């Protein structure tokens, strides 16, 4: 089962997860960023990773997701929010509906990913009534996110994709 691991990553979190998945994929697999627009034709399974941008897969990943045809697909994503939150679940669902119906969606994996310090600085300037203003809860969330993806996340990512391969 040759796998193409293709990912979009702005600050490196999703790339780390992609590398961990690629490490456990069979010989003959390939890893590439979406910006290289790798061909998926020669692969049986496409592991597609993205980062969450305002509740959606980032734009480059969206374009790629919508192109994939006739493949087995596994999705992975990183986001600032807790991976078992409703927000995370909603984001993954939005990605799943972008996968064309002629693909076979095998599974997904979600990891928290640290939020870029530049973005947190912007949040500091927001008025208190803004949904992203730095309330104590949001400060705590950014603190929790700051160590992710960690070694456990990377191990879990590899295990999740090994399980997907085993299911096929
Ligand atoms: C412009 C922008 C928008 C973001 N929107 C969200 C969001 O809606 N929800 C969330 O949980 N995290 C959001 N994040 C956090 C990123 O999804 C998170 O830091 C991710 O791990 C970044 O992945 P990367 O390092 O591979 O680029 C956003 C980050 C940026 C820069």
mmCIF file of C-alpha atoms and ligand atoms in Angstrom:
data_model
loop_
_atom_site.group_PDB
_atom_site.id
_atom_site.type_symbol
_atom_site.label_atom_id
_atom_site.label_comp_id
_atom_site.label_asym_id
_atom_site.label_seq_id
_atom_site.Cartn_x
_atom_site.Cartn_y
_atom_site.Cartn_z
ATOM 1 C CA UNK A 1 0.000 0.000 0.000
ATOM 2 C CA UNK A 2 2.007 2.973 -1.278
ATOM 3 C CA UNK A 3 1.142 6.139 0.580
ATOM 4 C CA UNK A 4 1.497 9.757 -0.359
ATOM 5 C CA UNK A 5 1.806 11.957 2.730
ATOM 6 C CA UNK A 6 0.977 15.492 1.652
ATOM 7 C CA UNK A 7 0.741 18.387 4.057
ATOM 8 C CA UNK A 8 0.357 22.130 4.396
ATOM 9 C CA UNK A 9 2.182 23.826 7.256
ATOM 10 C CA UNK A 10 2.842 27.485 7.929
ATOM 11 C CA UNK A 11 4.824 27.331 11.165
ATOM 12 C CA UNK A 12 5.957 23.689 11.218
ATOM 13 C CA UNK A 13 3.423 21.919 13.489
ATOM 14 C CA UNK A 14 1.646 20.016 10.735
ATOM 15 C CA UNK A 15 4.971 19.170 9.083
ATOM 16 C CA UNK A 16 6.119 17.487 12.321
ATOM 17 C CA UNK A 17 2.975 15.336 12.348
ATOM 18 C CA UNK A 18 3.410 14.574 8.632
ATOM 19 C CA UNK A 19 6.998 13.424 9.222
ATOM 20 C CA UNK A 20 5.850 11.134 12.056
ATOM 21 C CA UNK A 21 3.191 9.570 9.806
ATOM 22 C CA UNK A 22 5.611 9.149 6.910
ATOM 23 C CA UNK A 23 8.047 7.363 9.228
ATOM 24 C CA UNK A 24 5.591 4.499 9.781
ATOM 25 C CA UNK A 25 4.395 4.210 6.172
ATOM 26 C CA UNK A 26 5.539 1.302 3.991
ATOM 27 C CA UNK A 27 8.494 1.440 1.639
ATOM 28 C CA UNK A 28 7.729 3.223 -1.614
ATOM 29 C CA UNK A 29 5.737 5.941 0.135
ATOM 30 C CA UNK A 30 6.419 9.614 -0.475
ATOM 31 C CA UNK A 31 6.109 12.847 1.508
ATOM 32 C CA UNK A 32 5.672 16.306 -0.024
ATOM 33 C CA UNK A 33 4.256 19.716 0.892
ATOM 34 C CA UNK A 34 1.036 20.712 -0.948
ATOM 35 C CA UNK A 35 2.867 23.674 -2.443
ATOM 36 C CA UNK A 36 4.836 21.154 -4.592
ATOM 37 C CA UNK A 37 1.486 19.920 -5.933
ATOM 38 C CA UNK A 38 2.579 16.237 -5.845
ATOM 39 C CA UNK A 39 0.739 13.808 -8.122
ATOM 40 C CA UNK A 40 -1.333 11.285 -6.167
ATOM 41 C CA UNK A 41 -2.020 9.044 -9.177
ATOM 42 C CA UNK A 42 0.596 6.383 -8.336
ATOM 43 C CA UNK A 43 -0.463 6.005 -4.698
ATOM 44 C CA UNK A 44 -3.200 3.877 -3.142
ATOM 45 C CA UNK A 45 -3.586 5.919 0.018
ATOM 46 C CA UNK A 46 -3.309 9.692 0.474
ATOM 47 C CA UNK A 47 -2.606 11.031 3.987
ATOM 48 C CA UNK A 48 -3.508 14.706 3.785
ATOM 49 C CA UNK A 49 -2.595 17.163 6.533
ATOM 50 C CA UNK A 50 -3.595 20.772 7.093
ATOM 51 C CA UNK A 51 -3.622 23.472 9.754
ATOM 52 C CA UNK A 52 -6.843 25.130 10.827
ATOM 53 C CA UNK A 53 -7.329 28.668 9.589
ATOM 54 C CA UNK A 54 -10.446 30.334 11.014
ATOM 55 C CA UNK A 55 -12.323 27.099 11.428
ATOM 56 C CA UNK A 56 -11.393 25.658 8.038
ATOM 57 C CA UNK A 57 -8.545 23.717 6.462
ATOM 58 C CA UNK A 58 -5.985 26.270 5.280
ATOM 59 C CA UNK A 59 -6.537 27.427 1.720
ATOM 60 C CA UNK A 60 -3.715 25.499 0.030
ATOM 61 C CA UNK A 61 -4.817 22.268 1.673
ATOM 62 C CA UNK A 62 -8.456 22.912 0.688
ATOM 63 C CA UNK A 63 -7.483 23.198 -2.973
ATOM 64 C CA UNK A 64 -5.585 19.909 -2.800
ATOM 65 C CA UNK A 65 -8.293 18.046 -0.845
ATOM 66 C CA UNK A 66 -10.857 18.924 -3.510
ATOM 67 C CA UNK A 67 -8.595 17.557 -6.302
ATOM 68 C CA UNK A 68 -8.126 14.057 -4.886
ATOM 69 C CA UNK A 69 -10.133 11.469 -6.820
ATOM 70 C CA UNK A 70 -10.687 7.732 -6.464
ATOM 71 C CA UNK A 71 -8.330 7.230 -3.509
ATOM 72 C CA UNK A 72 -8.357 5.990 0.014
ATOM 73 C CA UNK A 73 -7.865 9.105 2.128
ATOM 74 C CA UNK A 74 -6.802 9.755 5.733
ATOM 75 C CA UNK A 75 -6.900 13.318 7.061
ATOM 76 C CA UNK A 76 -4.788 14.881 9.796
ATOM 77 C CA UNK A 77 -4.891 18.385 11.167
ATOM 78 C CA UNK A 78 -3.318 20.624 13.794
ATOM 79 C CA UNK A 79 -5.048 23.521 15.514
ATOM 80 C CA UNK A 80 -4.630 25.754 18.533
ATOM 81 C CA UNK A 81 -7.773 24.484 20.275
ATOM 82 C CA UNK A 82 -8.023 21.286 22.305
ATOM 83 C CA UNK A 83 -8.153 18.307 19.937
ATOM 84 C CA UNK A 84 -11.225 16.853 21.640
ATOM 85 C CA UNK A 85 -13.158 20.150 21.618
ATOM 86 C CA UNK A 86 -16.335 20.761 19.647
ATOM 87 C CA UNK A 87 -14.414 23.329 17.576
ATOM 88 C CA UNK A 88 -11.829 20.704 16.579
ATOM 89 C CA UNK A 89 -14.555 18.226 15.711
ATOM 90 C CA UNK A 90 -16.392 20.831 13.590
ATOM 91 C CA UNK A 91 -13.164 21.758 11.750
ATOM 92 C CA UNK A 92 -12.453 18.138 10.883
ATOM 93 C CA UNK A 93 -16.059 17.624 9.727
ATOM 94 C CA UNK A 94 -15.708 20.634 7.390
ATOM 95 C CA UNK A 95 -12.591 19.056 5.893
ATOM 96 C CA UNK A 96 -14.305 15.697 5.514
ATOM 97 C CA UNK A 97 -17.140 17.153 3.444
ATOM 98 C CA UNK A 98 -14.510 18.601 1.067
ATOM 99 C CA UNK A 99 -13.236 15.111 0.257
ATOM 100 C CA UNK A 100 -14.955 14.066 -2.992
ATOM 101 C CA UNK A 101 -17.553 11.360 -2.749
ATOM 102 C CA UNK A 102 -15.611 9.032 -5.067
ATOM 103 C CA UNK A 103 -12.863 8.740 -2.451
ATOM 104 C CA UNK A 104 -12.926 6.331 0.452
ATOM 105 C CA UNK A 105 -12.391 8.256 3.700
ATOM 106 C CA UNK A 106 -10.576 5.883 6.065
ATOM 107 C CA UNK A 107 -10.028 7.993 9.184
ATOM 108 C CA UNK A 108 -8.540 11.096 10.733
ATOM 109 C CA UNK A 109 -6.122 12.325 13.379
ATOM 110 C CA UNK A 110 -6.155 15.635 15.260
ATOM 111 C CA UNK A 111 -3.284 17.234 17.186
ATOM 112 C CA UNK A 112 -3.057 20.471 19.070
ATOM 113 C CA UNK A 113 -0.396 22.805 17.678
ATOM 114 C CA UNK A 114 1.238 25.840 19.234
ATOM 115 C CA UNK A 115 -0.118 29.171 18.019
ATOM 116 C CA UNK A 116 2.437 31.501 16.446
ATOM 117 C CA UNK A 117 3.627 34.144 18.988
ATOM 118 C CA UNK A 118 2.964 36.853 16.373
ATOM 119 C CA UNK A 119 -0.713 35.894 16.312
ATOM 120 C CA UNK A 120 -0.939 35.877 20.117
ATOM 121 C CA UNK A 121 0.540 39.407 20.106
ATOM 122 C CA UNK A 122 -2.282 40.461 17.772
ATOM 123 C CA UNK A 123 -4.861 38.912 20.107
ATOM 124 C CA UNK A 124 -3.408 41.016 22.951
ATOM 125 C CA UNK A 125 -4.565 44.145 21.130
ATOM 126 C CA UNK A 126 -8.162 43.014 20.637
ATOM 127 C CA UNK A 127 -11.022 44.617 22.581
ATOM 128 C CA UNK A 128 -12.356 42.499 25.483
ATOM 129 C CA UNK A 129 -15.638 41.731 23.671
ATOM 130 C CA UNK A 130 -13.808 40.171 20.692
ATOM 131 C CA UNK A 131 -14.064 36.319 20.581
ATOM 132 C CA UNK A 132 -10.255 36.023 20.361
ATOM 133 C CA UNK A 133 -9.392 38.573 23.059
ATOM 134 C CA UNK A 134 -7.014 37.155 25.653
ATOM 135 C CA UNK A 135 -9.305 36.070 28.463
ATOM 136 C CA UNK A 136 -7.699 33.920 31.197
ATOM 137 C CA UNK A 137 -9.251 30.859 29.486
ATOM 138 C CA UNK A 138 -7.635 31.740 26.163
ATOM 139 C CA UNK A 139 -4.282 32.450 27.798
ATOM 140 C CA UNK A 140 -4.483 28.981 29.388
ATOM 141 C CA UNK A 141 -5.404 27.468 26.022
ATOM 142 C CA UNK A 142 -2.369 29.043 24.329
ATOM 143 C CA UNK A 143 -0.179 27.790 27.179
ATOM 144 C CA UNK A 144 -1.502 24.254 26.750
ATOM 145 C CA UNK A 145 -0.982 24.467 22.989
ATOM 146 C CA UNK A 146 2.574 25.792 23.327
ATOM 147 C CA UNK A 147 4.141 22.353 23.833
ATOM 148 C CA UNK A 148 2.325 20.637 20.953
ATOM 149 C CA UNK A 149 2.715 18.637 18.899
ATOM 150 C CA UNK A 150 4.787 16.739 21.467
ATOM 151 C CA UNK A 151 6.358 13.275 21.332
ATOM 152 C CA UNK A 152 3.118 11.633 22.463
ATOM 153 C CA UNK A 153 1.116 13.407 19.729
ATOM 154 C CA UNK A 154 3.648 12.238 17.144
ATOM 155 C CA UNK A 155 3.493 8.656 18.410
ATOM 156 C CA UNK A 156 -0.314 8.787 18.389
ATOM 157 C CA UNK A 157 -0.289 10.137 14.827
ATOM 158 C CA UNK A 158 1.880 7.233 13.663
ATOM 159 C CA UNK A 159 -0.342 4.725 15.485
ATOM 160 C CA UNK A 160 -3.551 6.234 14.045
ATOM 161 C CA UNK A 161 -2.226 5.924 10.501
ATOM 162 C CA UNK A 162 -0.863 2.411 11.082
ATOM 163 C CA UNK A 163 -4.377 1.446 12.238
ATOM 164 C CA UNK A 164 -5.844 2.975 9.071
ATOM 165 C CA UNK A 165 -3.465 0.906 6.924
ATOM 166 C CA UNK A 166 -4.406 -2.207 8.871
ATOM 167 C CA UNK A 167 -8.124 -1.527 8.208
ATOM 168 C CA UNK A 168 -7.663 -1.476 4.409
HETATM 169 C C1 LIG B 1 -4.417 32.948 10.598
HETATM 170 C C2 LIG B 1 -4.581 31.839 11.602
HETATM 171 C C3 LIG B 1 -5.847 31.357 11.874
HETATM 172 C C4 LIG B 1 -6.028 30.322 12.806
HETATM 173 N N1 LIG B 1 -7.292 29.874 13.067
HETATM 174 C C5 LIG B 1 -7.473 28.905 14.008
HETATM 175 C C6 LIG B 1 -8.779 28.449 14.347
HETATM 176 O O1 LIG B 1 -9.791 28.860 13.780
HETATM 177 N N2 LIG B 1 -8.897 27.521 15.322
HETATM 178 C C7 LIG B 1 -7.821 27.005 16.003
HETATM 179 O O2 LIG B 1 -8.015 26.177 16.879
HETATM 180 N N3 LIG B 1 -6.558 27.385 15.675
HETATM 181 C C8 LIG B 1 -6.361 28.320 14.707
HETATM 182 N N4 LIG B 1 -5.086 28.723 14.371
HETATM 183 C C9 LIG B 1 -3.937 28.023 14.994
HETATM 184 C C10 LIG B 1 -3.261 27.043 14.002
HETATM 185 O O3 LIG B 1 -4.220 26.225 13.375
HETATM 186 C C11 LIG B 1 -2.254 26.148 14.738
HETATM 187 O O4 LIG B 1 -1.273 26.942 15.373
HETATM 188 C C12 LIG B 1 -1.612 25.146 13.788
HETATM 189 O O5 LIG B 1 -1.001 24.122 14.532
HETATM 190 C C13 LIG B 1 -0.580 25.775 12.864
HETATM 191 O O6 LIG B 1 -0.026 24.752 12.062
HETATM 192 P P1 LIG B 1 1.333 24.909 11.269
HETATM 193 O O7 LIG B 1 2.429 25.124 12.287
HETATM 194 O O8 LIG B 1 1.499 23.605 10.556
HETATM 195 O O9 LIG B 1 1.201 26.078 10.354
HETATM 196 C C14 LIG B 1 -4.889 29.750 13.460
HETATM 197 C C15 LIG B 1 -3.618 30.236 13.158
HETATM 198 C C16 LIG B 1 -3.452 31.255 12.241
HETATM 199 C C17 LIG B 1 -2.044 31.750 11.936
#
